Amino acid sequence: QPVAIKIKTMEFSNYQQEAKKTIQDYIKGKEANTMVPFLGLIGEAGSVITELKKNLRDGNAYTNYKNKLKEELGDVLWYISTIATQNGLDLDEIATNNLAKIKDRFDLEHSDNFIIYDADYPQEEQFPREFEVLFDVINEGGKEKVRVINNATKEQLGDDITDNSHQDDGYRFHDIFHFGYVAYLGWSPVVRKLMGIKRKSDGTMDEVEDGARAAITEELISLYIYSYGSDHQLFKYSSSVDTEVLKTVQKLVSGIEVKNCTQKQWETAIINSYKVYDELRVNKGGRVLVSIKNRKLIYLGKS
């Protein structure tokens, strides 16, 4: 009978220390010692897939699936631990950093990351917590333009917008993206300028966070995402954004206040803004509710 070895539940750091004691030296020497764990990881990953194949093939008849899967995943963990040890990396730190990365990308409960950036400023320098804007389509000289109006004040926000393109690509509705950033991120230096609510009571905030450079960064992000979205039917049938795109956006805003926003927050803002953008294009304008209070951007219709 095989001898049962009882090992207490352990943390990654303890596991790594115990696993380190079982690392082997190979005949081929130093190069083999560092390469074999990488090759072993590939092999064990294949074994995990083999277990999946057996389970799909045999169904309920394969009664040992979970036990074998647990064993193969354990082998994968050993190779990961060994690679970390040989490269001076801490398995606890790897796991902690990975969890933070995954939560940033996929965690739906991101209320702690939603910051009201203007909460401590005078009311006249704050975004209205809920307001309605009208995207009014006008024809001028045979060219279609979009006029954005604050429905509460009836004031026009900025100039009439065309596509500024040789093609009719609908970019004239792109201000909806900025309002999406307001709703889902509580941020938009572009909309602050349009609505005349820059934080002028604080000279540094007015210059840095609400100034031209921040606004240009926001416009760049909108154009970058639009360029990416053009190859993906402008997110019409999408519920996600490529992680590399979101990482690039985070890099672009790394020096300004919105750097605290997670990839999931950006993804939510982008996907939902493009849903409203599509409704504006199809219906040739309409009313939109921008709600920081409820973190929503809602198309209300034409009337």
Short mmCIF file of C-alpha atoms in Angstrom, two decimals:
data_model
loop_
_atom_site.label_atom_id
_atom_site.label_comp_id
_atom_site.label_asym_id
_atom_site.label_seq_id
_atom_site.Cartn_x
_atom_site.Cartn_y
_atom_site.Cartn_z
CA GLN A 1 0.00 0.00 0.00
CA PRO A 2 1.35 3.46 -0.81
CA VAL A 3 2.15 5.63 2.19
CA ALA A 4 -0.29 8.52 2.63
CA ILE A 5 1.53 11.82 3.13
CA LYS A 6 -0.46 14.38 5.10
CA ILE A 7 0.33 17.97 4.22
CA LYS A 8 -1.47 20.88 5.85
CA THR A 9 -3.16 23.62 3.85
CA MET A 10 -0.56 26.19 2.85
CA GLU A 11 -0.12 29.57 1.25
CA PHE A 12 1.77 30.08 -1.99
CA SER A 13 4.94 31.15 -0.19
CA ASN A 14 5.02 27.94 1.85
CA TYR A 15 4.24 25.87 -1.22
CA GLN A 16 7.08 27.52 -3.12
CA GLN A 17 9.55 26.79 -0.33
CA GLU A 18 8.51 23.14 -0.14
CA ALA A 19 8.45 22.72 -3.92
CA LYS A 20 11.95 24.23 -4.12
CA LYS A 21 13.30 21.22 -2.20
CA THR A 22 12.20 18.89 -5.00
CA ILE A 23 13.81 20.74 -7.92
CA GLN A 24 16.14 18.38 -9.78
CA ASP A 25 19.52 18.93 -11.42
CA TYR A 26 19.77 17.44 -14.89
CA ILE A 27 22.69 15.77 -16.61
CA LYS A 28 22.84 18.41 -19.33
CA GLY A 29 23.70 21.02 -16.74
CA LYS A 30 22.65 24.62 -16.06
CA GLU A 31 20.89 25.29 -19.36
CA ALA A 32 18.76 22.16 -19.03
CA ASN A 33 17.95 23.01 -15.40
CA THR A 34 16.38 26.30 -16.49
CA MET A 35 14.75 25.03 -19.68
CA VAL A 36 13.15 21.79 -18.48
CA PRO A 37 10.56 23.48 -16.21
CA PHE A 38 9.32 25.57 -19.15
CA LEU A 39 9.02 22.47 -21.29
CA GLY A 40 7.41 20.62 -18.40
CA LEU A 41 4.82 23.37 -18.04
CA ILE A 42 3.88 22.97 -21.70
CA GLY A 43 3.62 19.20 -21.27
CA GLU A 44 1.46 19.41 -18.15
CA ALA A 45 -0.82 21.96 -19.78
CA GLY A 46 -1.29 19.37 -22.49
CA SER A 47 -2.18 16.80 -19.83
CA VAL A 48 -4.86 19.11 -18.48
CA ILE A 49 -6.34 19.35 -21.98
CA THR A 50 -6.19 15.56 -22.27
CA GLU A 51 -8.37 15.26 -19.18
CA LEU A 52 -10.88 17.62 -20.77
CA LYS A 53 -10.84 15.47 -23.92
CA LYS A 54 -11.56 12.31 -21.90
CA ASN A 55 -14.40 14.00 -20.05
CA LEU A 56 -15.98 15.26 -23.28
CA ARG A 57 -15.56 11.87 -24.91
CA ASP A 58 -16.76 9.63 -22.06
CA GLY A 59 -19.09 11.96 -20.18
CA ASN A 60 -20.39 10.63 -16.86
CA ALA A 61 -18.63 7.33 -17.50
CA TYR A 62 -15.33 9.04 -16.72
CA THR A 63 -15.83 9.09 -12.96
CA ASN A 64 -12.24 10.02 -12.06
CA TYR A 65 -12.25 13.31 -14.00
CA LYS A 66 -12.06 15.71 -11.07
CA ASN A 67 -9.36 13.76 -9.25
CA LYS A 68 -7.20 13.52 -12.36
CA LEU A 69 -7.79 17.17 -13.22
CA LYS A 70 -6.76 18.16 -9.70
CA GLU A 71 -3.59 16.10 -10.05
CA GLU A 72 -2.65 17.60 -13.41
CA LEU A 73 -3.32 21.15 -12.21
CA GLY A 74 -1.06 20.40 -9.26
CA ASP A 75 1.73 19.45 -11.68
CA VAL A 76 1.17 22.71 -13.57
CA LEU A 77 1.48 24.58 -10.26
CA TRP A 78 4.75 22.81 -9.46
CA TYR A 79 6.32 23.89 -12.74
CA ILE A 80 5.06 27.46 -12.30
CA SER A 81 6.54 27.54 -8.81
CA THR A 82 9.84 26.14 -10.06
CA ILE A 83 10.10 28.68 -12.89
CA ALA A 84 9.40 31.45 -10.37
CA THR A 85 12.04 30.14 -7.95
CA GLN A 86 14.71 29.81 -10.63
CA ASN A 87 14.08 33.38 -11.73
CA GLY A 88 14.03 34.93 -8.27
CA LEU A 89 10.30 35.59 -8.29
CA ASP A 90 7.91 35.25 -5.35
CA LEU A 91 4.81 33.11 -6.00
CA ASP A 92 2.76 35.04 -3.43
CA GLU A 93 3.59 38.29 -5.20
CA ILE A 94 2.80 36.77 -8.59
CA ALA A 95 -0.62 35.63 -7.35
CA THR A 96 -1.38 38.96 -5.64
CA ASN A 97 -0.40 41.03 -8.68
CA ASN A 98 -2.35 38.76 -10.99
CA LEU A 99 -5.49 39.05 -8.88
CA ALA A 100 -5.20 42.85 -8.88
CA LYS A 101 -4.77 42.79 -12.67
CA ILE A 102 -7.77 40.51 -13.17
CA LYS A 103 -9.97 42.58 -10.85
CA ASP A 104 -8.96 45.74 -12.73
CA ARG A 105 -9.96 44.11 -16.00
CA PHE A 106 -13.07 42.14 -15.10
CA ASP A 107 -14.45 43.05 -11.67
CA LEU A 108 -18.01 44.32 -12.04
CA GLU A 109 -18.07 45.68 -8.50
CA HIS A 110 -15.90 48.71 -9.09
CA SER A 111 -17.79 51.25 -6.96
CA ASP A 112 -14.65 51.94 -4.91
CA ASN A 113 -12.94 53.11 -8.09
CA PHE A 114 -15.73 55.49 -9.09
CA ILE A 115 -14.48 58.85 -7.93
CA ILE A 116 -16.49 62.06 -8.01
CA TYR A 117 -13.56 64.23 -9.03
CA ASP A 118 -15.38 67.52 -8.50
CA ALA A 119 -17.16 66.66 -5.24
CA ASP A 120 -15.17 69.19 -3.20
CA TYR A 121 -15.56 72.06 -5.65
CA PRO A 122 -18.22 74.79 -5.79
CA GLN A 123 -21.51 73.65 -7.30
CA GLU A 124 -21.03 75.85 -10.36
CA GLU A 125 -17.82 73.89 -11.09
CA GLN A 126 -19.46 70.47 -10.75
CA PHE A 127 -21.01 68.27 -13.41
CA PRO A 128 -24.79 68.14 -12.93
CA ARG A 129 -25.35 64.74 -11.40
CA GLU A 130 -28.03 64.08 -14.01
CA PHE A 131 -28.81 66.08 -17.13
CA GLU A 132 -30.23 65.73 -20.62
CA VAL A 133 -28.63 66.66 -23.92
CA LEU A 134 -30.19 66.88 -27.36
CA PHE A 135 -28.32 65.80 -30.50
CA ASP A 136 -30.07 67.85 -33.16
CA VAL A 137 -29.31 66.96 -36.80
CA ILE A 138 -29.39 69.91 -39.18
CA ASN A 139 -28.77 70.16 -42.92
CA GLU A 140 -26.77 73.08 -44.17
CA GLY A 141 -25.74 73.40 -47.79
CA GLY A 142 -26.41 69.72 -48.39
CA LYS A 143 -24.15 68.74 -45.50
CA GLU A 144 -25.47 67.06 -42.36
CA LYS A 145 -24.27 68.54 -39.08
CA VAL A 146 -24.93 67.75 -35.43
CA ARG A 147 -25.77 70.42 -32.89
CA VAL A 148 -25.57 69.45 -29.22
CA ILE A 149 -27.89 71.30 -26.84
CA ASN A 150 -28.14 71.26 -23.04
CA ASN A 151 -31.87 70.66 -22.63
CA ALA A 152 -31.95 72.22 -19.17
CA THR A 153 -30.55 75.58 -20.28
CA LYS A 154 -31.30 75.31 -24.03
CA GLU A 155 -27.71 76.43 -24.64
CA GLN A 156 -25.71 75.00 -27.50
CA LEU A 157 -22.64 73.08 -26.35
CA GLY A 158 -19.80 73.87 -28.73
CA ASP A 159 -19.99 74.35 -32.48
CA ASP A 160 -21.98 72.37 -35.02
CA ILE A 161 -20.05 69.22 -35.85
CA THR A 162 -19.44 67.52 -39.21
CA ASP A 163 -17.56 64.27 -39.79
CA ASN A 164 -14.45 66.23 -40.85
CA SER A 165 -13.82 63.35 -43.19
CA HIS A 166 -13.99 62.48 -46.88
CA GLN A 167 -16.42 59.70 -45.92
CA ASP A 168 -19.77 59.77 -44.14
CA ASP A 169 -18.63 57.80 -41.10
CA GLY A 170 -20.93 59.24 -38.43
CA TYR A 171 -18.14 60.81 -36.40
CA ARG A 172 -20.29 63.95 -36.14
CA PHE A 173 -22.07 62.17 -33.28
CA HIS A 174 -18.83 61.51 -31.42
CA ASP A 175 -19.58 63.93 -28.57
CA ILE A 176 -21.68 61.12 -27.13
CA PHE A 177 -18.41 59.41 -26.18
CA HIS A 178 -17.45 62.40 -24.02
CA PHE A 179 -20.82 62.30 -22.29
CA GLY A 180 -20.26 58.58 -21.77
CA TYR A 181 -17.02 59.37 -19.93
CA VAL A 182 -18.99 61.76 -17.74
CA ALA A 183 -21.65 59.15 -16.94
CA TYR A 184 -19.40 56.16 -16.32
CA LEU A 185 -16.12 57.74 -15.20
CA GLY A 186 -17.21 61.09 -13.77
CA TRP A 187 -14.64 62.72 -16.05
CA SER A 188 -14.40 64.74 -19.23
CA PRO A 189 -12.33 67.90 -19.64
CA VAL A 190 -14.00 68.31 -23.04
CA VAL A 191 -17.51 68.44 -21.57
CA ARG A 192 -16.31 70.68 -18.73
CA LYS A 193 -15.20 73.22 -21.30
CA LEU A 194 -18.39 72.86 -23.36
CA MET A 195 -20.57 73.37 -20.27
CA GLY A 196 -18.43 76.13 -18.78
CA ILE A 197 -17.74 74.28 -15.54
CA LYS A 198 -13.95 74.17 -15.44
CA ARG A 199 -12.57 74.12 -11.89
CA LYS A 200 -11.21 77.65 -11.99
CA SER A 201 -11.22 78.00 -8.20
CA ASP A 202 -8.09 75.81 -8.23
CA GLY A 203 -5.49 77.12 -10.66
CA THR A 204 -3.62 73.83 -10.92
CA MET A 205 -6.76 71.79 -11.59
CA ASP A 206 -7.92 74.35 -14.14
CA GLU A 207 -4.61 74.18 -15.98
CA VAL A 208 -3.72 70.50 -15.69
CA GLU A 209 -6.91 68.46 -15.32
CA ASP A 210 -9.32 70.74 -17.18
CA GLY A 211 -6.85 72.30 -19.58
CA ALA A 212 -5.99 71.82 -23.24
CA ARG A 213 -3.60 68.89 -22.79
CA ALA A 214 -6.16 66.82 -20.86
CA ALA A 215 -8.85 67.67 -23.45
CA ILE A 216 -6.53 66.69 -26.31
CA THR A 217 -5.81 63.41 -24.52
CA GLU A 218 -9.53 62.74 -24.26
CA GLU A 219 -10.09 63.50 -27.95
CA LEU A 220 -7.16 61.23 -28.82
CA ILE A 221 -8.66 58.40 -26.79
CA SER A 222 -12.01 58.84 -28.53
CA LEU A 223 -10.39 58.81 -31.97
CA TYR A 224 -8.16 55.85 -31.09
CA ILE A 225 -11.12 53.79 -29.86
CA TYR A 226 -13.17 54.81 -32.91
CA SER A 227 -10.36 53.69 -35.20
CA TYR A 228 -10.23 50.33 -33.43
CA GLY A 229 -14.02 50.08 -33.39
CA SER A 230 -14.21 50.70 -37.14
CA ASP A 231 -12.74 47.22 -37.63
CA HIS A 232 -15.29 45.74 -35.21
CA GLN A 233 -18.57 47.15 -36.58
CA LEU A 234 -18.29 50.00 -34.06
CA PHE A 235 -19.05 47.59 -31.20
CA LYS A 236 -22.60 47.07 -32.46
CA TYR A 237 -22.50 43.39 -31.59
CA SER A 238 -19.78 43.54 -28.95
CA SER A 239 -19.87 43.32 -25.18
CA SER A 240 -16.13 43.67 -24.67
CA VAL A 241 -13.09 45.64 -25.79
CA ASP A 242 -9.68 44.14 -26.46
CA THR A 243 -7.51 44.24 -23.34
CA GLU A 244 -4.56 45.76 -25.22
CA VAL A 245 -6.77 48.68 -26.28
CA LEU A 246 -7.78 49.27 -22.67
CA LYS A 247 -4.16 49.09 -21.54
CA THR A 248 -3.24 51.73 -24.12
CA VAL A 249 -6.03 53.98 -22.85
CA GLN A 250 -4.76 53.59 -19.29
CA LYS A 251 -1.26 54.56 -20.43
CA LEU A 252 -2.59 57.66 -22.16
CA VAL A 253 -4.27 58.88 -18.95
CA SER A 254 -1.53 57.75 -16.56
CA GLY A 255 -0.62 61.35 -15.72
CA ILE A 256 -4.08 62.74 -14.99
CA GLU A 257 -6.82 62.17 -12.41
CA VAL A 258 -8.71 59.49 -14.34
CA LYS A 259 -5.71 57.18 -14.00
CA ASN A 260 -7.61 55.54 -11.12
CA CYS A 261 -10.25 54.09 -13.44
CA THR A 262 -10.08 50.36 -14.06
CA GLN A 263 -10.07 48.66 -17.43
CA LYS A 264 -13.56 47.38 -16.65
CA GLN A 265 -14.80 50.94 -16.08
CA TRP A 266 -13.32 52.04 -19.41
CA GLU A 267 -14.84 49.04 -21.15
CA THR A 268 -18.26 49.79 -19.64
CA ALA A 269 -18.04 53.43 -20.74
CA ILE A 270 -16.96 52.52 -24.27
CA ILE A 271 -19.48 49.73 -24.94
CA ASN A 272 -22.46 51.63 -23.54
CA SER A 273 -21.51 54.89 -25.26
CA TYR A 274 -21.32 53.11 -28.60
CA LYS A 275 -24.77 51.56 -28.05
CA VAL A 276 -26.19 55.07 -27.66
CA TYR A 277 -24.03 56.31 -30.55
CA ASP A 278 -25.64 53.69 -32.79
CA GLU A 279 -29.14 54.79 -31.76
CA LEU A 280 -28.28 58.41 -32.49
CA ARG A 281 -27.06 57.50 -35.98
CA VAL A 282 -30.02 55.25 -36.80
CA ASN A 283 -32.57 57.78 -35.54
CA LYS A 284 -30.71 60.85 -36.81
CA GLY A 285 -30.28 62.41 -33.39
CA GLY A 286 -32.37 62.49 -30.25
CA ARG A 287 -32.28 63.06 -26.52
CA VAL A 288 -29.81 61.41 -24.17
CA LEU A 289 -29.84 61.21 -20.38
CA VAL A 290 -26.40 61.55 -18.77
CA SER A 291 -26.49 60.28 -15.20
CA ILE A 292 -23.47 60.35 -12.94
CA LYS A 293 -25.84 59.54 -10.07
CA ASN A 294 -26.81 56.18 -11.57
CA ARG A 295 -23.78 55.75 -13.88
CA LYS A 296 -25.97 55.48 -16.94
CA LEU A 297 -26.13 56.85 -20.46
CA ILE A 298 -29.64 56.36 -21.87
CA TYR A 299 -31.07 57.16 -25.28
CA LEU A 300 -34.51 58.72 -24.68
CA GLY A 301 -35.73 59.03 -28.26
CA LYS A 302 -36.44 61.86 -30.64
CA SER A 303 -39.15 63.65 -28.65
#
